[in-house]
């Protein structure tokens, strides 16, 4: 399992608890800025030496993974994209007893790699995923996760495909990739920024990151993902640390919203069990499914004992769900929860963020309650908004904060930093 001393995968650990067993430094300053020509919405992952690994989204350079020196920010090595530049999510870093070192596991839609921290490729294999539409770029791959009891790697994609691989060889463990049964999500485009704002932002993104080979601008693409955009899976997924189970937040079946139109208006959290199949392969069984109205902006976060899963809905609820996908409790915080809940390994502490606040929710077993709400107004002369998932550390909760100016109903981020919130009283 990844050690919780740094971010070895998308949300710290394979069950997405966003917790690090280290203290945050009491004072920080900017050390370096690197690779400003890349847009990097996921990652980076960090090895034990402090080196960074990230996958840029739609780069103008044919790279799918970039390794940087943690001290200087200088580029150490890269892996190719082979034209598959739609991004591949956060990388996974594991200690490998067989190699007596850390290994980087990385995947695009079409190819998966195992690489040493110095860039030596141990193996590379095709994922078995095929994208036949030559007029559009392949779907996004949401990074690599780990199933400990099978010693296996997993990949989930934006169009609802799931593939499994042997960690030591990269051999496919499924006879063919699994396809989630949901339909593309309904597109809530009325809620996203106005077209004039999107056009300005697309132009600014093109000036900074270049014009990627895509049918729409970068900002338009990202807001499309946030507001539905016809995708089945729009966030990372969780691996249960104690069983052969994956939790994936996606869309429900087409007909479950009352009409068959190849569009799903319901979100769903799937519990997928990996079971033995014929010919030495495995298959995925849908053990249970939890449907909810609208979508979710969070990955499923699983407790260390695998008995509860936490997610949010679009109505301001944090929802605790049992292992058999039955709702245990929900707490409405009075505002939209964004990003993913961070789960403390002790005392039932859960931290979530809204646009302007960070909130602590206490899990009392069969009930939950709001413990406190902390305002994050830290940038004089600007509004302050949350920019990313909270991260639990030994001495507080680290939160990324953006400084914004408002134009109409749009908040435009002018700068970004982070702060440390004391978990006892919610003070910054």
Short mmCIF file of C-alpha atoms in Angstrom, two decimals, residues 16-317:
data_model
loop_
_atom_site.label_atom_id
_atom_site.label_comp_id
_atom_site.label_asym_id
_atom_site.label_seq_id
_atom_site.Cartn_x
_atom_site.Cartn_y
_atom_site.Cartn_z
CA UNK A 16 -9.09 8.39 -1.61
CA UNK A 17 -8.89 9.52 2.02
CA UNK A 18 -6.74 12.63 1.25
CA UNK A 19 -4.79 12.17 4.46
CA UNK A 20 -1.04 12.42 5.06
CA UNK A 21 0.59 11.13 8.25
CA UNK A 22 2.99 14.07 8.38
CA UNK A 23 2.95 17.59 9.81
CA UNK A 24 2.66 20.54 7.46
CA UNK A 25 5.50 23.04 7.70
CA UNK A 26 4.44 26.14 9.69
CA UNK A 27 5.69 28.49 6.97
CA UNK A 28 6.01 28.02 3.21
CA UNK A 29 7.41 29.96 0.28
CA UNK A 30 7.53 29.45 -3.47
CA UNK A 31 10.63 27.46 -4.48
CA UNK A 32 10.26 27.16 -8.27
CA UNK A 33 7.83 27.16 -11.19
CA UNK A 34 8.28 24.70 -14.07
CA UNK A 35 6.64 23.46 -17.28
CA UNK A 36 4.29 26.44 -17.59
CA UNK A 37 3.38 25.36 -21.13
CA UNK A 38 1.36 22.43 -19.71
CA UNK A 39 -2.13 22.34 -18.25
CA UNK A 40 -2.06 19.85 -15.35
CA UNK A 41 -5.48 19.31 -13.71
CA UNK A 42 -4.52 16.03 -11.97
CA UNK A 43 -1.50 15.24 -9.87
CA UNK A 44 1.38 15.45 -9.42
CA UNK A 45 2.30 12.28 -7.58
CA UNK A 46 5.48 12.41 -5.49
CA UNK A 47 8.04 9.69 -4.69
CA UNK A 48 9.98 9.21 -1.45
CA UNK A 49 12.83 11.37 -2.77
CA UNK A 50 10.49 14.28 -3.47
CA UNK A 51 10.52 13.94 -7.27
CA UNK A 52 7.29 14.73 -9.11
CA UNK A 53 5.40 12.87 -11.85
CA UNK A 54 2.44 14.30 -13.77
CA UNK A 55 0.44 13.81 -16.94
CA UNK A 56 -0.41 17.02 -18.84
CA UNK A 57 -3.83 17.39 -20.45
CA UNK A 58 -3.73 17.86 -24.24
CA UNK A 59 -0.10 19.01 -24.45
CA UNK A 60 1.41 20.32 -27.65
CA UNK A 61 4.40 18.11 -26.97
CA UNK A 62 4.04 14.35 -27.49
CA UNK A 63 4.43 13.37 -23.83
CA UNK A 64 2.05 11.51 -21.52
CA UNK A 65 4.18 11.54 -18.36
CA UNK A 66 6.75 14.08 -17.19
CA UNK A 67 9.18 13.50 -14.30
CA UNK A 68 10.62 16.54 -12.49
CA UNK A 69 13.39 16.98 -9.95
CA UNK A 70 11.76 17.97 -6.66
CA UNK A 71 14.59 20.30 -5.63
CA UNK A 72 14.98 22.27 -8.85
CA UNK A 73 11.90 21.63 -10.99
CA UNK A 74 14.12 20.52 -13.86
CA UNK A 75 12.80 17.85 -16.20
CA UNK A 76 14.33 14.41 -15.62
CA UNK A 77 12.60 12.23 -18.22
CA UNK A 78 9.31 11.68 -20.07
CA UNK A 79 7.13 8.93 -21.52
CA UNK A 80 5.59 9.37 -24.98
CA UNK A 81 1.90 9.91 -25.67
CA UNK A 82 2.06 8.39 -29.17
CA UNK A 83 -0.63 10.86 -30.15
CA UNK A 84 -2.91 9.99 -27.21
CA UNK A 85 -2.70 13.42 -25.57
CA UNK A 86 -6.16 13.60 -23.98
CA UNK A 87 -4.56 13.08 -20.59
CA UNK A 88 -4.23 10.07 -18.36
CA UNK A 89 -4.85 11.22 -14.81
CA UNK A 90 -2.59 10.92 -11.81
CA UNK A 91 0.15 8.31 -11.69
CA UNK A 92 0.44 5.64 -9.00
CA UNK A 93 3.69 5.12 -7.05
CA UNK A 94 4.23 1.90 -5.09
CA UNK A 95 7.12 0.32 -3.22
CA UNK A 96 8.04 -2.82 -5.17
CA UNK A 97 9.55 -5.61 -3.01
CA UNK A 98 10.64 -7.39 -6.20
CA UNK A 99 12.72 -4.44 -7.38
CA UNK A 100 13.69 -3.00 -3.97
CA UNK A 101 12.61 0.45 -5.12
CA UNK A 102 9.59 2.55 -5.98
CA UNK A 103 7.86 1.94 -9.31
CA UNK A 104 5.76 4.42 -11.28
CA UNK A 105 2.58 3.02 -12.86
CA UNK A 106 1.10 5.15 -15.63
CA UNK A 107 -1.56 4.72 -18.28
CA UNK A 108 -3.08 6.51 -21.24
CA UNK A 109 -6.25 5.28 -22.92
CA UNK A 110 -4.25 2.88 -25.08
CA UNK A 111 -1.02 2.05 -23.19
CA UNK A 112 0.06 1.25 -19.61
CA UNK A 113 3.64 1.37 -18.25
CA UNK A 114 5.67 0.34 -15.22
CA UNK A 115 8.74 2.57 -14.88
CA UNK A 116 11.46 3.03 -12.27
CA UNK A 117 11.94 6.46 -10.73
CA UNK A 118 14.97 7.05 -13.00
CA UNK A 119 12.92 6.37 -16.14
CA UNK A 120 13.85 2.74 -16.83
CA UNK A 121 10.82 1.02 -18.43
CA UNK A 122 10.16 -2.36 -16.77
CA UNK A 123 7.22 -3.22 -19.00
CA UNK A 124 4.66 -1.60 -21.27
CA UNK A 125 1.42 -3.16 -22.48
CA UNK A 126 -1.64 -2.19 -24.53
CA UNK A 127 -4.69 -1.51 -22.35
CA UNK A 128 -7.04 -3.33 -24.72
CA UNK A 129 -9.17 -0.18 -25.01
CA UNK A 130 -10.01 0.85 -28.56
CA UNK A 131 -11.28 4.20 -29.83
CA UNK A 132 -12.58 3.89 -33.37
CA UNK A 133 -13.72 7.48 -34.03
CA UNK A 134 -10.89 9.02 -36.02
CA UNK A 135 -12.59 12.43 -35.96
CA UNK A 136 -12.40 12.84 -32.18
CA UNK A 137 -9.68 12.30 -29.61
CA UNK A 138 -9.87 9.30 -27.29
CA UNK A 139 -11.65 9.57 -23.90
CA UNK A 140 -9.80 10.58 -20.78
CA UNK A 141 -8.24 7.89 -18.57
CA UNK A 142 -8.62 8.62 -14.85
CA UNK A 143 -5.24 7.33 -13.70
CA UNK A 144 -4.00 4.05 -12.23
CA UNK A 145 -5.11 2.54 -8.92
CA UNK A 146 -4.11 -0.61 -7.00
CA UNK A 147 -6.04 -3.70 -5.81
CA UNK A 148 -3.79 -5.13 -3.05
CA UNK A 149 -5.31 -8.60 -2.64
CA UNK A 150 -4.92 -9.30 -6.37
CA UNK A 151 -1.61 -7.42 -6.73
CA UNK A 152 -3.37 -5.78 -9.68
CA UNK A 153 -3.60 -2.37 -11.32
CA UNK A 154 -6.81 -0.74 -12.54
CA UNK A 155 -7.70 1.95 -15.08
CA UNK A 156 -11.11 3.68 -15.42
CA UNK A 157 -11.95 5.95 -18.38
CA UNK A 158 -14.34 8.80 -19.00
CA UNK A 159 -16.54 6.69 -21.25
CA UNK A 160 -17.06 4.09 -18.53
CA UNK A 161 -14.50 1.43 -19.49
CA UNK A 162 -12.48 -0.45 -16.84
CA UNK A 163 -9.33 -2.53 -17.41
CA UNK A 164 -7.24 -4.59 -14.96
CA UNK A 165 -3.57 -5.60 -15.19
CA UNK A 166 -1.07 -7.75 -13.33
CA UNK A 167 1.28 -5.43 -11.42
CA UNK A 168 4.42 -7.47 -12.15
CA UNK A 169 3.91 -8.12 -15.86
CA UNK A 170 1.24 -5.74 -17.10
CA UNK A 171 -0.74 -8.66 -18.53
CA UNK A 172 -4.48 -8.03 -18.88
CA UNK A 173 -6.53 -9.74 -16.16
CA UNK A 174 -9.90 -9.32 -17.89
CA UNK A 175 -10.83 -11.18 -21.07
CA UNK A 176 -12.03 -7.81 -22.32
CA UNK A 177 -12.48 -4.39 -20.67
CA UNK A 178 -15.58 -3.99 -18.51
CA UNK A 179 -18.20 -1.46 -19.67
CA UNK A 180 -20.26 0.36 -17.04
CA UNK A 181 -23.98 0.18 -17.89
CA UNK A 182 -24.72 3.89 -17.50
CA UNK A 183 -25.46 6.35 -20.28
CA UNK A 184 -23.71 9.68 -20.93
CA UNK A 185 -24.61 12.36 -18.39
CA UNK A 186 -27.11 15.08 -19.11
CA UNK A 187 -25.32 18.32 -19.99
CA UNK A 188 -26.22 21.14 -17.61
CA UNK A 189 -24.74 23.77 -19.89
CA UNK A 190 -27.05 26.52 -18.63
CA UNK A 191 -25.09 26.59 -15.36
CA UNK A 192 -21.64 27.10 -16.89
CA UNK A 193 -20.09 30.52 -17.69
CA UNK A 194 -21.52 32.49 -20.59
CA UNK A 195 -20.19 31.95 -24.11
CA UNK A 196 -18.30 35.26 -24.13
CA UNK A 197 -16.46 34.23 -20.95
CA UNK A 198 -15.69 30.80 -22.42
CA UNK A 199 -14.34 32.37 -25.60
CA UNK A 200 -12.07 34.72 -23.64
CA UNK A 201 -10.85 31.86 -21.49
CA UNK A 202 -10.29 29.58 -24.52
CA UNK A 203 -8.16 32.30 -26.12
CA UNK A 204 -6.16 32.82 -22.94
CA UNK A 205 -5.63 29.06 -22.55
CA UNK A 206 -4.49 28.77 -26.17
CA UNK A 207 -2.01 31.61 -25.61
CA UNK A 208 -0.58 29.88 -22.53
CA UNK A 209 -0.80 26.20 -23.48
CA UNK A 210 -1.05 26.26 -27.28
CA UNK A 211 -3.79 25.07 -29.57
CA UNK A 212 -4.19 21.36 -28.89
CA UNK A 213 -5.58 19.08 -31.57
CA UNK A 214 -9.16 19.21 -30.28
CA UNK A 215 -12.57 20.21 -31.57
CA UNK A 216 -13.13 22.84 -28.84
CA UNK A 217 -11.11 25.14 -26.60
CA UNK A 218 -9.50 23.97 -23.37
CA UNK A 219 -11.70 26.03 -21.02
CA UNK A 220 -14.85 24.97 -22.85
CA UNK A 221 -13.78 21.34 -22.58
CA UNK A 222 -13.10 21.52 -18.83
CA UNK A 223 -16.36 23.33 -18.03
CA UNK A 224 -18.15 20.77 -20.20
CA UNK A 225 -16.74 17.99 -18.00
CA UNK A 226 -17.75 19.84 -14.84
CA UNK A 227 -21.31 20.41 -16.05
CA UNK A 228 -21.97 16.96 -17.50
CA UNK A 229 -20.63 17.08 -21.01
CA UNK A 230 -21.95 13.70 -22.15
CA UNK A 231 -19.46 11.64 -20.12
CA UNK A 232 -20.11 8.66 -17.85
CA UNK A 233 -17.22 9.10 -15.38
CA UNK A 234 -15.90 12.56 -14.54
CA UNK A 235 -13.68 11.90 -11.55
CA UNK A 236 -11.25 9.46 -9.97
CA UNK A 237 -12.35 6.20 -8.34
CA UNK A 238 -11.53 4.22 -5.19
CA UNK A 239 -10.06 0.82 -4.38
CA UNK A 240 -11.17 -0.91 -1.19
CA UNK A 241 -7.97 -1.70 0.78
CA UNK A 242 -9.40 -4.89 2.33
CA UNK A 243 -11.22 -6.59 -0.57
CA UNK A 244 -11.24 -7.02 -4.34
CA UNK A 245 -13.66 -4.16 -4.85
CA UNK A 246 -13.65 -0.88 -6.79
CA UNK A 247 -16.00 2.05 -6.17
CA UNK A 248 -16.75 4.20 -9.22
CA UNK A 249 -18.97 7.29 -9.31
CA UNK A 250 -20.63 7.41 -12.72
CA UNK A 251 -24.08 7.69 -14.31
CA UNK A 252 -27.04 5.40 -13.74
CA UNK A 253 -28.85 3.36 -16.37
CA UNK A 254 -30.63 5.32 -19.08
CA UNK A 255 -34.13 4.11 -18.18
CA UNK A 256 -33.80 4.86 -14.46
CA UNK A 257 -34.63 8.53 -14.99
CA UNK A 258 -38.00 7.59 -16.52
CA UNK A 259 -37.19 7.86 -20.21
CA UNK A 260 -35.00 6.09 -22.73
CA UNK A 261 -33.04 8.75 -24.61
CA UNK A 262 -29.40 7.60 -24.24
CA UNK A 263 -28.93 10.33 -21.62
CA UNK A 264 -28.81 9.75 -17.86
CA UNK A 265 -30.12 12.38 -15.47
CA UNK A 266 -29.19 10.28 -12.43
CA UNK A 267 -25.78 9.73 -10.89
CA UNK A 268 -24.77 6.35 -9.50
CA UNK A 269 -22.11 4.94 -7.23
CA UNK A 270 -21.12 1.42 -8.29
CA UNK A 271 -19.59 -1.24 -6.04
CA UNK A 272 -17.71 -3.57 -8.40
CA UNK A 273 -16.36 -6.89 -7.16
CA UNK A 274 -13.48 -8.56 -9.01
CA UNK A 275 -14.10 -12.31 -9.14
CA UNK A 276 -12.40 -15.27 -10.79
CA UNK A 277 -13.52 -16.18 -14.30
CA UNK A 278 -12.67 -19.01 -16.67
CA UNK A 279 -9.27 -19.36 -18.33
CA UNK A 280 -7.39 -17.86 -15.41
CA UNK A 281 -8.97 -14.43 -16.03
CA UNK A 282 -11.18 -12.26 -13.84
CA UNK A 283 -14.46 -10.45 -14.36
CA UNK A 284 -16.22 -7.53 -12.69
CA UNK A 285 -19.61 -8.02 -11.04
CA UNK A 286 -21.83 -5.13 -10.00
CA UNK A 287 -22.30 -6.02 -6.32
CA UNK A 288 -24.56 -3.04 -5.65
CA UNK A 289 -25.45 0.41 -6.96
CA UNK A 290 -26.56 3.60 -5.22
CA UNK A 291 -28.51 6.05 -7.42
CA UNK A 292 -28.87 9.73 -6.61
CA UNK A 293 -30.35 12.80 -8.23
CA UNK A 294 -27.94 14.79 -10.35
CA UNK A 295 -24.21 14.32 -10.47
CA UNK A 296 -21.38 14.51 -7.97
CA UNK A 297 -18.23 16.60 -7.90
CA UNK A 298 -16.38 14.15 -5.68
CA UNK A 299 -14.58 10.86 -5.93
CA UNK A 300 -15.89 8.11 -3.65
CA UNK A 301 -13.85 8.15 -0.42
CA UNK A 302 -13.65 4.85 1.48
CA UNK A 303 -12.89 4.33 5.17
CA UNK A 304 -9.81 2.28 6.02
CA UNK A 305 -11.97 -0.63 7.21
CA UNK A 306 -13.91 -0.61 3.92
CA UNK A 307 -17.29 -0.36 5.69
CA UNK A 308 -18.39 3.11 4.51
CA UNK A 309 -18.12 5.17 1.36
CA UNK A 310 -18.63 8.94 1.31
CA UNK A 311 -19.71 11.07 -1.62
CA UNK A 312 -21.64 14.28 -2.23
CA UNK A 313 -24.54 15.28 -4.46
CA UNK A 314 -25.36 18.53 -6.23
CA UNK A 315 -27.77 19.60 -3.46
CA UNK A 316 -25.21 20.21 -0.69
CA UNK A 317 -25.41 16.78 0.94
#
